[in-house]
Amino acid sequence: MSVVLNFKSHISELFAQALREVAPDAAQIDILIERPKQVSHGDYACNLAMQLARPLRKSPRDIAQALIAALPVSDVIEKVEIAGAGFINLFLTKAAKQAIVHAVLHAGAGYGHIHLGAGRKLQVEFVSANPTGPLHVGHGRGAAVGDCLCNVLHAAGWNVTREFYYNDAGAQIENLMRSVQLRCKGITPDDPSWPEGGYRGDYIADVARAYMARETVEADDQRTTGKGEVDDEVAIRHFAVAYLRREQDLDLRAFNVEFDVFSLESALYSEGKVEETVGRLIASGHTYEQDDALWLRTTDFGDDKDRVMRKTDGGYTYFVPDVAYHLEKWRRGFVRVINEQGADHHSTITRVRAGLQALDIGIPKGWPDYVLHQMVTVLKNGEEVKISKRAGSYVTLRDLIDEVGCDATRYFLAARHPDSQLVFDIDLAKSKTNDNPVYYIQYAHARISTVLETWGGERLSLLQADFGLLDSEYETALLQLMIDYPQVIESAAQDLAPHLVAFYLKDLAAAFHSYYNASRFLVDDEAVKCARLALIAAAAQVMSNGLALLGVSAPEKM
RNA sequence: GUGCCCAUAGCUCAACCGGAUAGAGCACCAGCCUUCUAAGCUGGGGGUUACAGGUUCGAUUCCUGUUGGGCACACCA
C-alpha cells in the first residue's frame, strides 16, 4: 500500500475531488479537515457538508451522503460515517497508522521537517538588547521564544537567519559612558551628584574596574582593551559597550542561543545608511520641515501623528536608523522578516512600517512581521522578585539559568503563548516532581532510553518489526500522536507560536507514560517485543526532535 | 483620554483560524512498586468560558459595549 504521511492534506485532496463533482460552483470553499476530540468520532472529520447546506439549499446529511459517494477510494481509509448535524467522520486503517513507526525511525532527526518555507530566506530578529547592562528576564523570554521560533521555521523549510541588533549609538550609550566614568572616579550611585537616569547596578563598577585595570575583552569578532584614562570618553564608551556585549554573549551562550548576524546601529551611521534613508524619504515627498525639525508624514500610513526624523539639534530620532536598518533587511533579500520584541515596544511597529511604505519601493504593507511577548514576572517563595544583586533594578537571565538551569528556564519561557503575561515560578521550575512539565517530558525520553539499553539489541533491526502487532489503545494513541507531529510544526510555523510544540510534547509524554505503566516491552515473544520497542524508539525520536526545537536536552538517564 | 495585549475549574494553563459532551497538571480524596526508572500510572469530585447584547444550523473562538489587569502614548531607545 502507499505510504501517506500527511493524512490531513491527503483527505483534504479527496474531498476537493468530491466537491468538484457534487458542487462544481462551490469549489472555492475552504476544505477544513480536523481531528475530533473524541475517538468515537473517528481519526479525522470534515464539516464540508454543513458549509454547503446554505448555498446548495439542501440538508447537510444529504450533502454528506453525496460527498461520500463521490469520495475517491483511498487505501488508508477504513470507513466513513455521517454523524451529528452532518459531520463526515473518517477512520484510518490500522496499517496506515502503523506505518508511521517505520517512517519515524527511517527519517530520524529529520522526522517532522516539512516544506512550507520552500527554502525561502527568512530573518528573525530577537533579543536586540541595548549593550547597557546584563540581559533581564524579558530578554530571556525573547531569546527563548525567538530561538524556538527559528528552530520551528527551519523545520518548516525556511532558510532562517538569526539576527541581533545592537542600539550602540544614541543617548543611552552616552548615559552608560557617563555612569562608568563616574565609577572610575570613585563616585557611587548613593552620592548626591549621581545623575537622575544614571545606571546604578553593580555591573557598572565592574566595567569601571576592568577599564582602569586595562583589561582586554573580546566580543563578537573584536578585542578591546581598557585605556585606564578617566577623561577619555571615547575610550570609555568603546570599552563599556564591548564589555557589556561580551557579557550578553556569555549569557546567551549559557542559554544555548546562537546568532548568525550581529548588526550595529553605529554601522548604519558610519556606512551612510542613515543619511541615504533620509535622502530617499525626502525624495519620496513624504517629509516636511516644521519648527526647525524634519518630519515624516507617518499619518499617511496609519500613524496617529507625524514623527520627527531630525531633531532641532541636528540629530536623528531612533526610528530613522530603525527604518534604515529594515531597508537593509529588505535589500538583503529576506522575503519574510519577523521581529520578536517585548510588547512595550509595540508602538514602533506602525512607525517602522510607515517609514518603509514612505520609501515607495514596493515593500509590502504588513512587512515586517512582529511577535510581541508580554511581560514576565518572577516568583519565588510565593513572592514577586524584582531585583538582582548584579543589575539592581531587575532580575537577570543569568540569575534564572544559575538557579533553575538552562533546560527548565528555556521551557518555561517558551511554553506560553507570547500574548499572555507570564509568571515564572522559580520554585516550580526547580521542582523535580509531577508539576514540572520539563522533567515529565525528559523523564519519558530517559525511560525509553533505559528500556532500549536494557534490551541491548541493534536499533536498526527494529525497522523490520511487524508493526501490525501494535494494536492496543495505548499503542494506537501513540501512533496517532506521532502522525500529528508534522501538523504541529506546520501550525507553530504558521501561527508563529512555538509554544504549541511544548504542549504537544506534554501530550506525547503522557501517552507514553500511560503505555509504560500498562504494558511491558521486554516480553518473551520476540515479534511483540520488537514491535513495541520499535514504537517506543520512534516515540523517543519524536520527543528528541521536539525537545531540540525547544532547545531543551533529551537525556538518556535521569 | 487614545491605542495594543489579556480574562476559561480554587491555582498554572490548553482547546487544531466557528464545530460534536470545553481538556491537562497542581491541590483534595481513593488505589498501584519482589517487574524495563514511582521525576510515573489508574479512578473520583470540581465550569453560567469576566459581564451584557449581536451575527447563524452552531460562539471560549467573530462584532459592539461594560468591568478588571498589563503595556505604550517624547525633537528617549
mmCIF file of N, CA and C in Angstrom, chain A residues 49-145:
data_model
loop_
_atom_site.group_PDB
_atom_site.id
_atom_site.type_symbol
_atom_site.label_atom_id
_atom_site.label_comp_id
_atom_site.label_asym_id
_atom_site.label_seq_id
_atom_site.Cartn_x
_atom_site.Cartn_y
_atom_site.Cartn_z
ATOM 1 N N ALA A 49 -20.046 19.385 4.518
ATOM 2 C CA ALA A 49 -21.473 19.258 4.211
ATOM 3 C C ALA A 49 -22.283 20.371 4.877
ATOM 4 N N MET A 50 -21.881 20.749 6.089
ATOM 5 C CA MET A 50 -22.604 21.806 6.792
ATOM 6 C C MET A 50 -22.357 23.153 6.151
ATOM 7 N N GLN A 51 -21.149 23.339 5.670
ATOM 8 C CA GLN A 51 -20.840 24.602 4.999
ATOM 9 C C GLN A 51 -21.625 24.739 3.688
ATOM 10 N N LEU A 52 -21.902 23.598 3.059
ATOM 11 C CA LEU A 52 -22.570 23.636 1.758
ATOM 12 C C LEU A 52 -24.090 23.731 1.876
ATOM 13 N N ALA A 53 -24.587 23.488 3.079
ATOM 14 C CA ALA A 53 -26.040 23.413 3.266
ATOM 15 C C ALA A 53 -26.742 24.660 2.754
ATOM 16 N N ARG A 54 -26.177 25.816 3.090
ATOM 17 C CA ARG A 54 -26.830 27.064 2.695
ATOM 18 C C ARG A 54 -26.751 27.306 1.184
ATOM 19 N N PRO A 55 -25.559 27.314 0.601
ATOM 20 C CA PRO A 55 -25.504 27.570 -0.853
ATOM 21 C C PRO A 55 -26.280 26.536 -1.684
ATOM 22 N N LEU A 56 -26.269 25.293 -1.262
ATOM 23 C CA LEU A 56 -26.948 24.264 -2.062
ATOM 24 C C LEU A 56 -28.418 24.130 -1.687
ATOM 25 N N ARG A 57 -28.801 24.722 -0.570
ATOM 26 C CA ARG A 57 -30.173 24.651 -0.067
ATOM 27 C C ARG A 57 -30.657 23.212 0.046
ATOM 28 N N LYS A 58 -29.778 22.416 0.622
ATOM 29 C CA LYS A 58 -30.145 21.019 0.893
ATOM 30 C C LYS A 58 -29.744 20.704 2.323
ATOM 31 N N SER A 59 -30.224 19.603 2.847
ATOM 32 C CA SER A 59 -29.861 19.266 4.215
ATOM 33 C C SER A 59 -28.420 18.756 4.264
ATOM 34 N N PRO A 60 -27.692 19.123 5.329
ATOM 35 C CA PRO A 60 -26.284 18.716 5.457
ATOM 36 C C PRO A 60 -26.093 17.209 5.315
ATOM 37 N N ARG A 61 -27.016 16.442 5.877
ATOM 38 C CA ARG A 61 -26.823 14.983 5.834
ATOM 39 C C ARG A 61 -26.966 14.460 4.409
ATOM 40 N N ASP A 62 -27.852 15.061 3.629
ATOM 41 C CA ASP A 62 -27.970 14.645 2.229
ATOM 42 C C ASP A 62 -26.706 14.975 1.451
ATOM 43 N N ILE A 63 -26.190 16.167 1.735
ATOM 44 C CA ILE A 63 -24.961 16.571 1.049
ATOM 45 C C ILE A 63 -23.812 15.650 1.442
ATOM 46 N N ALA A 64 -23.755 15.335 2.739
ATOM 47 C CA ALA A 64 -22.708 14.438 3.232
ATOM 48 C C ALA A 64 -22.781 13.100 2.490
ATOM 49 N N GLN A 65 -24.008 12.634 2.328
ATOM 50 C CA GLN A 65 -24.221 11.365 1.604
ATOM 51 C C GLN A 65 -23.628 11.445 0.197
ATOM 52 N N ALA A 66 -23.929 12.542 -0.481
ATOM 53 C CA ALA A 66 -23.445 12.721 -1.851
ATOM 54 C C ALA A 66 -21.928 12.839 -1.897
ATOM 55 N N LEU A 67 -21.365 13.571 -0.930
ATOM 56 C CA LEU A 67 -19.908 13.740 -0.890
ATOM 57 C C LEU A 67 -19.218 12.405 -0.691
ATOM 58 N N ILE A 68 -19.774 11.622 0.215
ATOM 59 C CA ILE A 68 -19.156 10.322 0.488
ATOM 60 C C ILE A 68 -19.201 9.443 -0.750
ATOM 61 N N ALA A 69 -20.334 9.507 -1.457
ATOM 62 C CA ALA A 69 -20.462 8.703 -2.678
ATOM 63 C C ALA A 69 -19.432 9.120 -3.719
ATOM 64 N N ALA A 70 -19.086 10.424 -3.709
ATOM 65 C CA ALA A 70 -18.164 10.934 -4.725
ATOM 66 C C ALA A 70 -16.708 10.870 -4.271
ATOM 67 N N LEU A 71 -16.513 10.460 -3.030
ATOM 68 C CA LEU A 71 -15.152 10.431 -2.469
ATOM 69 C C LEU A 71 -14.311 9.358 -3.157
ATOM 70 N N PRO A 72 -13.164 9.727 -3.710
ATOM 71 C CA PRO A 72 -12.307 8.724 -4.351
ATOM 72 C C PRO A 72 -11.869 7.668 -3.345
ATOM 73 N N VAL A 73 -11.606 6.487 -3.848
ATOM 74 C CA VAL A 73 -11.165 5.393 -2.988
ATOM 75 C C VAL A 73 -9.748 5.658 -2.501
ATOM 76 N N SER A 74 -9.516 5.400 -1.213
ATOM 77 C CA SER A 74 -8.166 5.527 -0.674
ATOM 78 C C SER A 74 -7.890 4.326 0.211
ATOM 79 N N ASP A 75 -6.714 3.737 0.047
ATOM 80 C CA ASP A 75 -6.452 2.526 0.826
ATOM 81 C C ASP A 75 -6.010 2.823 2.250
ATOM 82 N N VAL A 76 -5.972 4.107 2.652
ATOM 83 C CA VAL A 76 -5.658 4.395 4.053
ATOM 84 C C VAL A 76 -6.926 4.597 4.871
ATOM 85 N N ILE A 77 -8.069 4.637 4.192
ATOM 86 C CA ILE A 77 -9.311 4.893 4.916
ATOM 87 C C ILE A 77 -10.112 3.618 5.120
ATOM 88 N N GLU A 78 -10.417 3.353 6.373
ATOM 89 C CA GLU A 78 -11.127 2.148 6.760
ATOM 90 C C GLU A 78 -12.623 2.312 6.523
ATOM 91 N N LYS A 79 -13.172 3.399 7.077
ATOM 92 C CA LYS A 79 -14.600 3.655 6.880
ATOM 93 C C LYS A 79 -14.907 5.131 7.038
ATOM 94 N N VAL A 80 -16.070 5.490 6.512
ATOM 95 C CA VAL A 80 -16.523 6.874 6.550
ATOM 96 C C VAL A 80 -17.935 6.886 7.096
ATOM 97 N N GLU A 81 -18.204 7.792 8.043
ATOM 98 C CA GLU A 81 -19.529 7.840 8.651
ATOM 99 C C GLU A 81 -20.086 9.260 8.645
ATOM 100 N N ILE A 82 -21.403 9.329 8.613
ATOM 101 C CA ILE A 82 -22.049 10.627 8.818
ATOM 102 C C ILE A 82 -22.509 10.679 10.270
ATOM 103 N N ALA A 83 -22.262 11.795 10.914
ATOM 104 C CA ALA A 83 -22.624 11.882 12.331
ATOM 105 C C ALA A 83 -23.133 13.269 12.659
ATOM 106 N N GLY A 84 -23.881 13.345 13.728
ATOM 107 C CA GLY A 84 -24.365 14.618 14.233
ATOM 108 C C GLY A 84 -25.137 15.384 13.181
ATOM 109 N N ALA A 85 -24.905 16.678 13.150
ATOM 110 C CA ALA A 85 -25.656 17.551 12.250
ATOM 111 C C ALA A 85 -25.265 17.350 10.790
ATOM 112 N N GLY A 86 -24.158 16.669 10.568
ATOM 113 C CA GLY A 86 -23.709 16.472 9.186
ATOM 114 C C GLY A 86 -22.203 16.367 9.056
ATOM 115 N N PHE A 87 -21.567 16.022 10.186
ATOM 116 C CA PHE A 87 -20.128 15.788 10.146
ATOM 117 C C PHE A 87 -19.837 14.531 9.340
ATOM 118 N N ILE A 88 -18.737 14.548 8.627
ATOM 119 C CA ILE A 88 -18.274 13.331 7.970
ATOM 120 C C ILE A 88 -17.034 12.870 8.727
ATOM 121 N N ASN A 89 -17.152 11.726 9.375
ATOM 122 C CA ASN A 89 -16.043 11.200 10.164
ATOM 123 C C ASN A 89 -15.316 10.114 9.412
ATOM 124 N N LEU A 90 -13.996 10.211 9.431
ATOM 125 C CA LEU A 90 -13.189 9.230 8.700
ATOM 126 C C LEU A 90 -12.316 8.440 9.662
ATOM 127 N N PHE A 91 -12.242 7.149 9.406
ATOM 128 C CA PHE A 91 -11.406 6.264 10.219
ATOM 129 C C PHE A 91 -10.286 5.710 9.359
ATOM 130 N N LEU A 92 -9.072 5.842 9.850
ATOM 131 C CA LEU A 92 -7.927 5.309 9.108
ATOM 132 C C LEU A 92 -7.809 3.806 9.327
ATOM 133 N N THR A 93 -7.188 3.139 8.376
ATOM 134 C CA THR A 93 -6.892 1.726 8.584
ATOM 135 C C THR A 93 -5.754 1.614 9.593
ATOM 136 N N LYS A 94 -5.722 0.492 10.273
ATOM 137 C CA LYS A 94 -4.642 0.279 11.236
ATOM 138 C C LYS A 94 -3.284 0.310 10.548
ATOM 139 N N ALA A 95 -3.224 -0.309 9.392
ATOM 140 C CA ALA A 95 -1.940 -0.383 8.688
ATOM 141 C C ALA A 95 -1.408 1.009 8.365
ATOM 142 N N ALA A 96 -2.313 1.914 8.001
ATOM 143 C CA ALA A 96 -1.881 3.266 7.659
ATOM 144 C C ALA A 96 -1.254 3.942 8.868
ATOM 145 N N LYS A 97 -1.848 3.702 10.040
ATOM 146 C CA LYS A 97 -1.297 4.307 11.260
ATOM 147 C C LYS A 97 0.023 3.636 11.649
ATOM 148 N N GLN A 98 0.016 2.328 11.537
ATOM 149 C CA GLN A 98 1.207 1.603 11.980
ATOM 150 C C GLN A 98 2.436 1.962 11.149
ATOM 151 N N ALA A 99 2.192 2.344 9.912
ATOM 152 C CA ALA A 99 3.323 2.655 9.017
ATOM 153 C C ALA A 99 4.137 3.845 9.524
ATOM 154 N N ILE A 100 3.549 4.627 10.430
ATOM 155 C CA ILE A 100 4.243 5.812 10.918
ATOM 156 C C ILE A 100 5.526 5.426 11.667
ATOM 157 N N VAL A 101 5.518 4.276 12.317
ATOM 158 C CA VAL A 101 6.692 3.865 13.091
ATOM 159 C C VAL A 101 7.903 3.743 12.179
ATOM 160 N N HIS A 102 7.693 3.085 11.079
ATOM 161 C CA HIS A 102 8.800 2.934 10.125
ATOM 162 C C HIS A 102 9.232 4.293 9.599
ATOM 163 N N ALA A 103 8.264 5.138 9.294
ATOM 164 C CA ALA A 103 8.578 6.462 8.742
ATOM 165 C C ALA A 103 9.423 7.275 9.721
ATOM 166 N N VAL A 104 9.062 7.216 11.003
ATOM 167 C CA VAL A 104 9.796 7.996 12.001
ATOM 168 C C VAL A 104 11.210 7.453 12.172
ATOM 169 N N LEU A 105 11.307 6.130 12.315
ATOM 170 C CA LEU A 105 12.631 5.545 12.526
ATOM 171 C C LEU A 105 13.519 5.775 11.311
ATOM 172 N N HIS A 106 12.915 5.741 10.154
ATOM 173 C CA HIS A 106 13.671 5.929 8.922
ATOM 174 C C HIS A 106 14.158 7.373 8.801
ATOM 175 N N ALA A 107 13.275 8.327 9.091
ATOM 176 C CA ALA A 107 13.634 9.747 8.933
ATOM 177 C C ALA A 107 14.501 10.240 10.089
ATOM 178 N N GLY A 108 14.384 9.625 11.253
ATOM 179 C CA GLY A 108 15.212 10.010 12.403
ATOM 180 C C GLY A 108 15.026 11.468 12.779
ATOM 181 N N ALA A 109 16.157 12.165 12.908
ATOM 182 C CA ALA A 109 16.097 13.569 13.322
ATOM 183 C C ALA A 109 15.368 14.431 12.298
ATOM 184 N N GLY A 110 15.213 13.905 11.087
ATOM 185 C CA GLY A 110 14.533 14.678 10.049
ATOM 186 C C GLY A 110 13.024 14.543 10.097
ATOM 187 N N TYR A 111 12.517 13.664 10.965
ATOM 188 C CA TYR A 111 11.066 13.495 11.009
ATOM 189 C C TYR A 111 10.417 14.767 11.542
ATOM 190 N N GLY A 112 9.437 15.249 10.822
ATOM 191 C CA GLY A 112 8.777 16.486 11.223
ATOM 192 C C GLY A 112 9.184 17.657 10.349
ATOM 193 N N HIS A 113 10.225 17.466 9.552
ATOM 194 C CA HIS A 113 10.619 18.547 8.648
ATOM 195 C C HIS A 113 9.655 18.599 7.476
ATOM 196 N N ILE A 114 9.149 19.805 7.206
ATOM 197 C CA ILE A 114 8.189 19.967 6.118
ATOM 198 C C ILE A 114 8.674 21.064 5.163
ATOM 199 N N HIS A 115 7.929 21.261 4.093
ATOM 200 C CA HIS A 115 8.444 22.140 3.028
ATOM 201 C C HIS A 115 7.694 23.455 2.891
ATOM 202 N N LEU A 116 7.029 23.836 3.982
ATOM 203 C CA LEU A 116 6.230 25.054 3.981
ATOM 204 C C LEU A 116 7.019 26.265 3.470
ATOM 205 N N GLY A 117 8.235 26.410 3.931
ATOM 206 C CA GLY A 117 9.024 27.590 3.584
ATOM 207 C C GLY A 117 9.690 27.483 2.225
ATOM 208 N N ALA A 118 9.760 26.269 1.696
ATOM 209 C CA ALA A 118 10.339 26.028 0.379
ATOM 210 C C ALA A 118 11.718 26.665 0.227
ATOM 211 N N GLY A 119 12.479 26.696 1.298
ATOM 212 C CA GLY A 119 13.850 27.184 1.220
ATOM 213 C C GLY A 119 13.992 28.688 1.070
ATOM 214 N N ARG A 120 12.885 29.415 1.219
ATOM 215 C CA ARG A 120 12.970 30.874 1.066
ATOM 216 C C ARG A 120 13.692 31.513 2.247
ATOM 217 N N LYS A 121 14.286 32.683 1.981
ATOM 218 C CA LYS A 121 15.073 33.378 3.006
ATOM 219 C C LYS A 121 14.183 34.098 4.003
ATOM 220 N N LEU A 122 14.418 33.855 5.259
ATOM 221 C CA LEU A 122 13.641 34.486 6.314
ATOM 222 C C LEU A 122 14.591 34.908 7.419
ATOM 223 N N GLN A 123 14.307 36.062 7.996
ATOM 224 C CA GLN A 123 15.147 36.508 9.090
ATOM 225 C C GLN A 123 14.306 36.709 10.336
ATOM 226 N N VAL A 124 14.837 36.263 11.453
ATOM 227 C CA VAL A 124 14.201 36.563 12.724
ATOM 228 C C VAL A 124 15.165 37.423 13.538
ATOM 229 N N GLU A 125 14.701 38.607 13.893
ATOM 230 C CA GLU A 125 15.497 39.448 14.779
ATOM 231 C C GLU A 125 14.925 39.300 16.176
ATOM 232 N N PHE A 126 15.770 38.977 17.134
ATOM 233 C CA PHE A 126 15.259 38.873 18.501
ATOM 234 C C PHE A 126 16.315 39.256 19.526
ATOM 235 N N VAL A 127 15.901 39.370 20.740
ATOM 236 C CA VAL A 127 16.656 39.880 21.885
ATOM 237 C C VAL A 127 16.996 41.361 21.656
ATOM 238 N N SER A 128 17.969 41.634 20.762
ATOM 239 C CA SER A 128 18.305 43.025 20.442
ATOM 240 C C SER A 128 18.313 43.947 21.650
ATOM 241 N N ALA A 129 18.987 43.501 22.696
ATOM 242 C CA ALA A 129 19.092 44.322 23.901
ATOM 243 C C ALA A 129 20.115 45.434 23.694
ATOM 244 N N ASN A 130 19.895 46.550 24.334
ATOM 245 C CA ASN A 130 20.911 47.593 24.307
ATOM 246 C C ASN A 130 22.124 47.103 25.109
ATOM 247 N N PRO A 131 23.330 47.439 24.649
ATOM 248 C CA PRO A 131 24.522 46.985 25.383
ATOM 249 C C PRO A 131 24.795 47.878 26.578
ATOM 250 N N THR A 132 23.806 47.974 27.453
ATOM 251 C CA THR A 132 23.971 48.850 28.615
ATOM 252 C C THR A 132 23.817 48.097 29.927
ATOM 253 N N GLY A 133 23.734 46.766 29.869
ATOM 254 C CA GLY A 133 23.612 46.014 31.105
ATOM 255 C C GLY A 133 23.370 44.547 30.796
ATOM 256 N N PRO A 134 23.351 43.715 31.840
ATOM 257 C CA PRO A 134 23.101 42.285 31.641
ATOM 258 C C PRO A 134 21.687 42.056 31.106
ATOM 259 N N LEU A 135 21.477 40.946 30.447
ATOM 260 C CA LEU A 135 20.143 40.614 29.926
ATOM 261 C C LEU A 135 19.197 40.334 31.088
ATOM 262 N N HIS A 136 17.961 40.817 30.972
ATOM 263 C CA HIS A 136 16.995 40.538 32.032
ATOM 264 C C HIS A 136 15.986 39.459 31.598
ATOM 265 N N VAL A 137 15.073 39.138 32.495
ATOM 266 C CA VAL A 137 14.112 38.057 32.226
ATOM 267 C C VAL A 137 13.347 38.268 30.925
ATOM 268 N N GLY A 138 12.978 39.514 30.682
ATOM 269 C CA GLY A 138 12.248 39.825 29.461
ATOM 270 C C GLY A 138 13.057 39.463 28.228
ATOM 271 N N HIS A 139 14.348 39.807 28.244
ATOM 272 C CA HIS A 139 15.215 39.389 27.139
ATOM 273 C C HIS A 139 15.256 37.874 27.060
ATOM 274 N N GLY A 140 15.226 37.233 28.233
ATOM 275 C CA GLY A 140 15.240 35.774 28.278
ATOM 276 C C GLY A 140 14.036 35.200 27.561
ATOM 277 N N ARG A 141 12.877 35.793 27.792
ATOM 278 C CA ARG A 141 11.688 35.318 27.099
ATOM 279 C C ARG A 141 11.848 35.531 25.597
ATOM 280 N N GLY A 142 12.363 36.690 25.238
ATOM 281 C CA GLY A 142 12.599 36.962 23.822
ATOM 282 C C GLY A 142 13.565 35.959 23.227
ATOM 283 N N ALA A 143 14.610 35.627 23.975
ATOM 284 C CA ALA A 143 15.613 34.681 23.484
ATOM 285 C C ALA A 143 15.006 33.292 23.314
ATOM 286 N N ALA A 144 14.221 32.867 24.308
ATOM 287 C CA ALA A 144 13.630 31.525 24.253
ATOM 288 C C ALA A 144 12.593 31.434 23.140
ATOM 289 N N VAL A 145 11.694 32.390 23.081
ATOM 290 C CA VAL A 145 10.650 32.372 22.061
ATOM 291 C C VAL A 145 11.263 32.527 20.667
#
